[in-house]
Coordinates of C-alpha atoms in Angstrom, one line a residue:
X337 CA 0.0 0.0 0.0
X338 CA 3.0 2.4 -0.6
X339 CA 1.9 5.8 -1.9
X340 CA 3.7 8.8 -1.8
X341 CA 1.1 11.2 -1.0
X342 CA 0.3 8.8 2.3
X343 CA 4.2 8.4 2.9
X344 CA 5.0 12.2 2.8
X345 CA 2.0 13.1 4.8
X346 CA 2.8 10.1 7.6
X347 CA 6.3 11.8 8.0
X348 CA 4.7 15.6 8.0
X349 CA 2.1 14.5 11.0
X350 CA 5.2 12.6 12.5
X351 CA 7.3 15.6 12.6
X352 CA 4.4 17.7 14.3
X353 CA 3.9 14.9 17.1
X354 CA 7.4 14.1 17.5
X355 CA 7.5 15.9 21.1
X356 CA 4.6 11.8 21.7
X357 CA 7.6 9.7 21.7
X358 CA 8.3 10.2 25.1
X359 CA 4.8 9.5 26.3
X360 CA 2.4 6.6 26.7
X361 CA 0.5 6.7 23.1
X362 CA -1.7 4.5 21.6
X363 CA -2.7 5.6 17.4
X364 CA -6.3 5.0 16.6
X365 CA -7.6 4.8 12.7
X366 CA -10.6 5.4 11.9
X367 CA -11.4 2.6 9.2
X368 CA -11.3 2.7 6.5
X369 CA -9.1 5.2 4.8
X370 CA -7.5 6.3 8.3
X371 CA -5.6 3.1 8.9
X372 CA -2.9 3.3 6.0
X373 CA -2.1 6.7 7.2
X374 CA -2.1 5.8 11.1
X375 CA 0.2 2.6 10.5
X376 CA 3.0 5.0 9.4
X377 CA 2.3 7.3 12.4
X378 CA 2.1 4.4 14.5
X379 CA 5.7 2.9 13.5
X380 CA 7.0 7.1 13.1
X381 CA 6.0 7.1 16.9
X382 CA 6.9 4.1 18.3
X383 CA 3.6 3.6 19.0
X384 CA 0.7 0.6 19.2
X385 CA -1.9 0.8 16.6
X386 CA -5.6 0.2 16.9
X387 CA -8.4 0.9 15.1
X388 CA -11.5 3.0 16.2
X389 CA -14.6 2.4 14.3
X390 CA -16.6 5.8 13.2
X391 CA -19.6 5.7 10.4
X392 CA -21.1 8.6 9.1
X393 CA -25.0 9.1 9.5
X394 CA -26.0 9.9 6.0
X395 CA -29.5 11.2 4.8
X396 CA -31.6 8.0 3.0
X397 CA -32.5 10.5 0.1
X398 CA -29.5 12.3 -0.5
X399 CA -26.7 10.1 1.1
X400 CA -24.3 13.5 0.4
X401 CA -25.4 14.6 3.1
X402 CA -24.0 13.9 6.6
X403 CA -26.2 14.5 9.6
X404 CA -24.3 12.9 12.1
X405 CA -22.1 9.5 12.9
X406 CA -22.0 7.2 15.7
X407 CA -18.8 5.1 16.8
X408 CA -17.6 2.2 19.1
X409 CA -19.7 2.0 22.5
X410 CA -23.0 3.2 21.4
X411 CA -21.1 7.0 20.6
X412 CA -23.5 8.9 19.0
X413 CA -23.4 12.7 17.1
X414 CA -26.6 13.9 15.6
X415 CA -26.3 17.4 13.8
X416 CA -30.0 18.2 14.8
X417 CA -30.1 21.5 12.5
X418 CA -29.8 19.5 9.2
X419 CA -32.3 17.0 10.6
X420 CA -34.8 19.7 11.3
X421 CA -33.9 21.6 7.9
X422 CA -34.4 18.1 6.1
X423 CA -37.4 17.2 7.2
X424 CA -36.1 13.6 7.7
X425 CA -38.7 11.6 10.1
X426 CA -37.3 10.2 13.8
X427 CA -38.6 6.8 12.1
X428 CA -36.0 7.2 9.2
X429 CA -33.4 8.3 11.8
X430 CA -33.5 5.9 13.4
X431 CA -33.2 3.3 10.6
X432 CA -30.2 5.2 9.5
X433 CA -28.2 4.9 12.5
X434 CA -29.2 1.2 12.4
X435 CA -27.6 0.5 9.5
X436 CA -24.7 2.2 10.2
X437 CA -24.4 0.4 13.7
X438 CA -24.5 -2.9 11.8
X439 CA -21.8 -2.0 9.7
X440 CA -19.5 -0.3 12.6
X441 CA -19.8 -3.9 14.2
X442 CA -19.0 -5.8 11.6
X443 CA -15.9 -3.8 11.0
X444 CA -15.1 -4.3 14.8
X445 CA -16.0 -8.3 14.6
X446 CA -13.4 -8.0 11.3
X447 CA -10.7 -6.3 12.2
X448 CA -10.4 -7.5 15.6
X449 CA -10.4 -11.4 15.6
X450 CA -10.0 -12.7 18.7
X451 CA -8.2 -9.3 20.2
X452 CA -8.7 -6.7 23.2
X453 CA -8.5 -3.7 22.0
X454 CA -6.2 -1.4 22.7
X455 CA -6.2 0.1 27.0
X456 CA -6.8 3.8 26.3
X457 CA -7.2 4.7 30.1
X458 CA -4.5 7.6 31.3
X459 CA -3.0 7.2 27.5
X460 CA -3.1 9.3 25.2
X461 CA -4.7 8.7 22.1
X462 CA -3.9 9.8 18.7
X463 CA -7.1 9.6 16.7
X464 CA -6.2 9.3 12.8
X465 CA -8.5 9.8 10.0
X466 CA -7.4 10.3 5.9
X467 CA -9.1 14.0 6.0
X468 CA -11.3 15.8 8.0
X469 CA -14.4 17.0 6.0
X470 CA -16.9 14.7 8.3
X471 CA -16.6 16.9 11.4
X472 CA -19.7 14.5 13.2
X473 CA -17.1 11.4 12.5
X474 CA -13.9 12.9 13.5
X475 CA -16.4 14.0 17.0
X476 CA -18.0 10.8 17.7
X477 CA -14.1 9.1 17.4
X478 CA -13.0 11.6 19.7
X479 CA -15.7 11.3 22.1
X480 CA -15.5 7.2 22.2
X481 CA -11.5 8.0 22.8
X482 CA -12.4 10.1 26.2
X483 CA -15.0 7.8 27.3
X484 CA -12.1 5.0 26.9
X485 CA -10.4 6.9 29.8
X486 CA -7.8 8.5 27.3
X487 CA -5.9 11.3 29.4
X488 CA -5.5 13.2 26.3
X489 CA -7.2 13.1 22.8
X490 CA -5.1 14.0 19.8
X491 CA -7.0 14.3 16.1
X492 CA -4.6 14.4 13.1
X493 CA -5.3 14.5 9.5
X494 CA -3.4 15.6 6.6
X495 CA -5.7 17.7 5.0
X496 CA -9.4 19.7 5.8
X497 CA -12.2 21.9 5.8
X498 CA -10.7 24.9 8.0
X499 CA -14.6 25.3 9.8
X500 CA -15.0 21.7 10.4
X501 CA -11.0 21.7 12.1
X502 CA -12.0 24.6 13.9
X503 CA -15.2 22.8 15.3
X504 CA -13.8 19.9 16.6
X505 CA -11.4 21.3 18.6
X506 CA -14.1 21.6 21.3
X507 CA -13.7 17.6 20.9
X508 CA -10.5 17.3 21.0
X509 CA -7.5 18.6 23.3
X510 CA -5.3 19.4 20.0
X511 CA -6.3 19.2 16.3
X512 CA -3.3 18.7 14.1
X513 CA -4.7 19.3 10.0
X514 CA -1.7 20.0 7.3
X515 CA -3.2 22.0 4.8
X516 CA -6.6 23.4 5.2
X517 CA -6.9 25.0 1.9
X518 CA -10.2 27.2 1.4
X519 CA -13.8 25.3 0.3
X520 CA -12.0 22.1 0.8
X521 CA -15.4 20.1 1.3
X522 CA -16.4 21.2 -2.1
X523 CA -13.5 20.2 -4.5
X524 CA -10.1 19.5 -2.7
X525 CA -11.3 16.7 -1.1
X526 CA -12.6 14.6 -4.5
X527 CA -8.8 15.7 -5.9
X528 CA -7.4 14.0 -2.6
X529 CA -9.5 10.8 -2.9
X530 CA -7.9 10.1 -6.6
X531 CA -4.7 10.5 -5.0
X532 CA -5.0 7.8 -2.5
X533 CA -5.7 4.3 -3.3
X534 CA -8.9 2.9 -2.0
X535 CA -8.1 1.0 1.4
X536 CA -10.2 -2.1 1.4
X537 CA -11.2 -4.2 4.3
X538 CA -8.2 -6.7 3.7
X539 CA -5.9 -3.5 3.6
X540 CA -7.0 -2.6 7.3
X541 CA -6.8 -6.4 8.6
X542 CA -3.5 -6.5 6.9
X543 CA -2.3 -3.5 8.4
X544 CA -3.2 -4.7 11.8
X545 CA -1.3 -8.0 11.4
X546 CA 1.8 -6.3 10.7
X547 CA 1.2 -3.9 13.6
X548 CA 0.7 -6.6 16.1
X549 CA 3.3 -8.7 14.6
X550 CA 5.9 -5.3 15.7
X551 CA 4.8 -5.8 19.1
X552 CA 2.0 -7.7 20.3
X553 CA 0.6 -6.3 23.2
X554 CA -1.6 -7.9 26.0
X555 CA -2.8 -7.4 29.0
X556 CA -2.3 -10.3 31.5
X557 CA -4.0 -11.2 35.1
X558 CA -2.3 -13.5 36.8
X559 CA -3.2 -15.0 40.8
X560 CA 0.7 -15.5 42.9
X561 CA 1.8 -15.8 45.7
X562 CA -1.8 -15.1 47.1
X563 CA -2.2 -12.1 45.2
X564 CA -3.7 -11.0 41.8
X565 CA -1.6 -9.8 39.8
X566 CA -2.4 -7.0 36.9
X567 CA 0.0 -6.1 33.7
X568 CA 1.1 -5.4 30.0
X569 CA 3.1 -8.0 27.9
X570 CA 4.4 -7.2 25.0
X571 CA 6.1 -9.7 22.3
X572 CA 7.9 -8.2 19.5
X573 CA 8.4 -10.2 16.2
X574 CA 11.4 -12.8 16.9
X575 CA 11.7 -11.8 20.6
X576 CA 15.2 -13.0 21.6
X577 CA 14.3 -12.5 25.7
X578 CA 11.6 -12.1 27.9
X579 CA 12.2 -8.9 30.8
X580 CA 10.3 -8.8 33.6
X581 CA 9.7 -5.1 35.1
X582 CA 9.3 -5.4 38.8
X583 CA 7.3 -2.2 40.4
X584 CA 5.5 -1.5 43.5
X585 CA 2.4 0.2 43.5
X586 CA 1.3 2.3 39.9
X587 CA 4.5 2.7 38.9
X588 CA 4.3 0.0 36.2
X589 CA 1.6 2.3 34.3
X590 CA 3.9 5.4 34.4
X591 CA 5.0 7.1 31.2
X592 CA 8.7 6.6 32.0
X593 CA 8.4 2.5 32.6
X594 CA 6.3 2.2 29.4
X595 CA 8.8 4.3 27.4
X596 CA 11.8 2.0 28.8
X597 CA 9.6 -1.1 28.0
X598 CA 8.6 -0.1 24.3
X599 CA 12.7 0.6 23.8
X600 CA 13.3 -2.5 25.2
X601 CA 10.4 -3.7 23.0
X602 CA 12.3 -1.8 20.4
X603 CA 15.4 -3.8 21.2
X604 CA 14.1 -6.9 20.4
X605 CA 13.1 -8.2 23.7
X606 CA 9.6 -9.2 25.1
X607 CA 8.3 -7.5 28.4
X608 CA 5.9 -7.9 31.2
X609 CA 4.7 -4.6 33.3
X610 CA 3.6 -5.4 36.5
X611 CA 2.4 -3.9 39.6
X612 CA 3.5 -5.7 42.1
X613 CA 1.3 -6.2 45.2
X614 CA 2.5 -5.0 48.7
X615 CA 0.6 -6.2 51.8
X616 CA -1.9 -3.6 53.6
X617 CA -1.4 -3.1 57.7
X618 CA -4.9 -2.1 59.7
X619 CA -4.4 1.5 59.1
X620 CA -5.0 0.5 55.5
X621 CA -1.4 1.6 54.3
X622 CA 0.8 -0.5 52.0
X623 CA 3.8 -2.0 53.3
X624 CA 6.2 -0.8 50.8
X625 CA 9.6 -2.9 52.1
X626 CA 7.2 -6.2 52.1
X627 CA 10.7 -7.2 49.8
X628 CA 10.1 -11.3 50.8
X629 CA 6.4 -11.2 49.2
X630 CA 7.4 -8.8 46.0
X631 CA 10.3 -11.0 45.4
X632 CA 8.3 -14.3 45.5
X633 CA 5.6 -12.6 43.6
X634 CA 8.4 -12.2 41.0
X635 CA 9.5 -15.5 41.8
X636 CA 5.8 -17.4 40.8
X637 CA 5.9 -14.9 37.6
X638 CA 9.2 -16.4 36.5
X639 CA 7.3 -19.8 36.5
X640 CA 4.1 -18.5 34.7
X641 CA 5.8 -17.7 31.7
X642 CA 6.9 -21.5 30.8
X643 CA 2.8 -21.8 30.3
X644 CA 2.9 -19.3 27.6
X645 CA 3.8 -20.1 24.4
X646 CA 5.1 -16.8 23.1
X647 CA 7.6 -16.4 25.8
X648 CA 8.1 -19.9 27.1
X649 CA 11.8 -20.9 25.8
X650 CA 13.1 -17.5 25.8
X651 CA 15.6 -16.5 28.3
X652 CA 14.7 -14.0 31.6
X653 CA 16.0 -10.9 32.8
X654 CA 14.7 -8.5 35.7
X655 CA 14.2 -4.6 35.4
X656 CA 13.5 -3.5 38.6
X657 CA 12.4 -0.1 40.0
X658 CA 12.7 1.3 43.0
X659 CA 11.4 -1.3 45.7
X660 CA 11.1 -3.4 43.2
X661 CA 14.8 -3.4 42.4
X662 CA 15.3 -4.9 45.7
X663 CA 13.0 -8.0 45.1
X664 CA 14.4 -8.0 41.6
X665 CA 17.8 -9.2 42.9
X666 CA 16.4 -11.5 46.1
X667 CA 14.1 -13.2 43.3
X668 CA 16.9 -13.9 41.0
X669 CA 18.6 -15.7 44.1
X670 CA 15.5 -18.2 43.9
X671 CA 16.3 -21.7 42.7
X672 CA 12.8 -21.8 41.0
X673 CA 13.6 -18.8 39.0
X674 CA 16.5 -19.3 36.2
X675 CA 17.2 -15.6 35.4
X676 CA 20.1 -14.7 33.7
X677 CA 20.2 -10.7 33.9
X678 CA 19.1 -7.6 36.1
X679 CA 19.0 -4.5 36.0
X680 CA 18.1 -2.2 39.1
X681 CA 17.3 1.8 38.4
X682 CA 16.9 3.9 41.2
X683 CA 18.9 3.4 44.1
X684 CA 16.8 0.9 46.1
X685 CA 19.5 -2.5 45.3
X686 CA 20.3 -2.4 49.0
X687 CA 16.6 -3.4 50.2
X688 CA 17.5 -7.1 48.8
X689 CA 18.9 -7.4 51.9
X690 CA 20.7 -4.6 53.8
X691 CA 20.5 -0.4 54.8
X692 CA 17.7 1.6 52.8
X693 CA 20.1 5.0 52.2
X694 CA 19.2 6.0 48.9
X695 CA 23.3 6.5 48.2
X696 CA 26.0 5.6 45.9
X697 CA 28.0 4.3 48.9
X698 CA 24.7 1.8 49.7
X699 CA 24.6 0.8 46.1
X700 CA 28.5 0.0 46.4
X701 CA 27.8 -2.0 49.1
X702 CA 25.2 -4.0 47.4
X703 CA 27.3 -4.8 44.9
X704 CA 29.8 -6.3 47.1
X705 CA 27.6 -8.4 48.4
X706 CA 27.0 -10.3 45.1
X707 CA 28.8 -12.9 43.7
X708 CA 28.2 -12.8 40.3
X709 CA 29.2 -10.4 37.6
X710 CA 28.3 -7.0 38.2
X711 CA 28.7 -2.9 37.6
X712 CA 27.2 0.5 38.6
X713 CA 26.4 3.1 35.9
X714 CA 25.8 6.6 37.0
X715 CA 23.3 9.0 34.8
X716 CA 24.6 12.3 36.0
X717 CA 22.1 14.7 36.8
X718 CA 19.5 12.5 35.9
X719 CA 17.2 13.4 39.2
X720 CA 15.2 11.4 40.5
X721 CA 12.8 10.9 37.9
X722 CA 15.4 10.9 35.3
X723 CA 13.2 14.1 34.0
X724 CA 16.4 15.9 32.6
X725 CA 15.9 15.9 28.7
X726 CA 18.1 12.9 27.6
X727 CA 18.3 10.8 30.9
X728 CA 15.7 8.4 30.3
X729 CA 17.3 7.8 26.6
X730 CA 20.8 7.0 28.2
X731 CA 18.4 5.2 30.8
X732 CA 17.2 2.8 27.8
X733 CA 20.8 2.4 26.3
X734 CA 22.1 1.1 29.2
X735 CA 19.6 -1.1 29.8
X736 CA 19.4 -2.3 26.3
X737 CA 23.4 -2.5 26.3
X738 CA 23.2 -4.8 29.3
X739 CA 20.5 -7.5 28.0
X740 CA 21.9 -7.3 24.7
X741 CA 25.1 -8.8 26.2
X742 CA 23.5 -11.0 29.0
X743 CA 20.5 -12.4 27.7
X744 CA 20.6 -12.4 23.9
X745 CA 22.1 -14.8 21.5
X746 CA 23.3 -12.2 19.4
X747 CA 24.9 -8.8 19.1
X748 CA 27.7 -7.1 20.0
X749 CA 28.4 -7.9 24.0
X750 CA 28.8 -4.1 25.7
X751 CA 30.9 -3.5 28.8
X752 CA 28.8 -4.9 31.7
X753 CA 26.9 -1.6 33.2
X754 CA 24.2 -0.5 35.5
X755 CA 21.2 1.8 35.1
X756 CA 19.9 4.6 36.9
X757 CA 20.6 7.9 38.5
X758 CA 22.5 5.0 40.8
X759 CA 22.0 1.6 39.6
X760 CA 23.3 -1.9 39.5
X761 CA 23.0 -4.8 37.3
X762 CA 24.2 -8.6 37.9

């Protein structure tokens, strides 16, 4: 489905939202002629790719004109001045929007086989369409986005009628339109359609594959250790490891952990997000240093895997974070878990099994105290969200650096390091 129109525009809208990369984003196109167009931003963005189903609601006498849309979850935009000016009957409304629900489910039922679709809550969602001359679509997308729980809702199109971009910025938080040349509706938008190829049904499904195939992504419940667990995994195409991430608390749905994952991702390595659970005392607080139950959570984890198929034979490394850097390196010690590779960040190593400072001396100690091969790296000035511009992407070198060298079968073997403001790695 190469075109340049669709190739040039894809790199335009990935320039504009290049500033996304370091966020948690999830591209949604609106089927059918938005898919070609998101797949590009998708992969521009390092991003997971969905669809969102939109239809427009069309009058049964003169289907050129557009009185509304609905889209996924019962989503439903009615332009009640052109209903009124048409005279159309509430009977023949309502047969309208049947028809078009019948067809936005059976695009849903096609292009998602067997799938969950794609977590939108406290994401943000980059909603994707091949133009913008349908404001009621490009509204009822936008609105099914936010009901999803999407912390932000991005539109972007490559071209559009400048009233109907203006208009749905009351829909969405940003509207990103490349050329809105004037009376587009009328006679740009017929020149645009000869310039792209049709996208058929088999063109979205096919899209999709490939997108999965990049990195599959699922969300996973498992029940250890007494507690039920909640995460993300994510299997790129030819996965040559399998990293856990061991958190504490929400960490595992930060931005920053799900940038390092999709790098890792990136890298050629499958991952598991998980929030690991921590017991609660009477007071109803969380006992944070619980490091014995987080690290045989990790532990029973380590086990699952060998059930599932995707990840089963590959070989296991442990990213932890903060407390969960601590229980990273006591579960490695298991002898049910064979892990080959961790990686701590933060400056939390010494809860394993020894003082809590939050130091470079404490992380020296640590160190000392294991017996296999291991190294500190220091990202200076990183703070202690690695929020300096830069520190999170030195964050993911190291890491990837580390596995690359420990865990995978091939590429260059790096200098043993550690990650983090203060981190080690065994």
């Amino acid at each position: 489905m190469h075109n340049h129109w669709l190739d040039n525009h894809a790199r335009r809208l990935a320039t504009k939202l290049a500033a996304l990369r370091n966020e948690d984003v999830v591209v949604l196109g609106i089927p059918r002629s938005g898919v070609p167009i998101a797949f590009s931003l998708a992969e521009s963005l390092g991003a997971p790719l969905d669809v969102l189903a939109a239809c427009a609601l069309t009058l049964p006498f003169d289907p050129g004109v557009a009185f509304g849309a609905v889209a996924e979850d019962g989503v439903r935009v009615l332009n009640r001045t052109v209903v009124d000016q048409t005279g159309a009957s509430a009977g023949e409304i309502e047969d309208v929007i049947s028809v078009a629900t019948t067809e936005l489910n059976r695009r849903v039922g096609l292009y998602r086989p067997g799938h969950v679709r794609a977590d939108l809550k406290g994401r943000v969602a980059v909603v994707v369409d091949s133009d913008l001359t349908s404001g009621a679509k490009a509204a009822a997308a936008c609105r099914a986005a936010r009901d999803r729980g999407a912390s932000r809702v991005i539109f972007a199109a490559p071209e559009g009628s400048p009233p109907v971009v203006e208009a749905l910025r009351t829909e969405a938080d940003e509207v990103i339109c490349l050329e809105t040349p004037p009376f587009y509706f009328y006679a740009t938008s017929q020149e645009g359609d000869r310039r792209r190829r049709r996208t058929t049904d088999a063109d979205v499904v096919a899209l999709l594959d490939r997108a999965r195939k990049r990195s599959a992504e699922a969300p996973v419940i498992l029940t250890v250790a007494g507690a039920k667990l909640e995460g993300t995994l994510s299997v790129p195409e030819n996965a040559c490891g399998l990293l856990l991430f061991a958190h504490s608390g929400a960490i595992c749905n930060s931005m920053h952990s799900k940038y390092m994952a999709k790098s890792l991702n990136d890298a050629g390595f499958a991952t598991v997000l998980l929030d690991l659970s921590t017991p609660v005392d009477v007071a109803g607080r969380s006992d944070m240093f619980a490091i014995g139950l987080l690290a045989d959570q990790l532990v029973d984890v380590t086990v699952w895997r060998g059930d599932h198929p995707e990840v089963a034979g590959l070989p296991v490394g442990y990213f932890g974070t903060g407390t969960g850097a601590g229980a990273a390196l006591a579960a490695a010690g298991s002898t049910r878990a064979s892990v080959q590779s961790v990686v701590s960040r933060g400056s939390r190593p010494d809860l394993a099994g020894g003082p809590d400072e939050m130091t470079l001396q404490f992380n020296e100690r640590a160190r000392a105290a294991i017996s296999c091969e291991c190294t500190i790296a220091e990202v200076p000035r990183a703070g202690q969200r690695f929020d300096r511009p830069g520190a999170l992407d030195q964050l993911a070198e190291l890491a990837r650096d580390w596995f690359i060298g420990h865990l995978s079968s091939t590429g260059a073997r790096p200098q043993p390091v550690a990650l983090g403001q203060h981190v080690a790695t065994g």
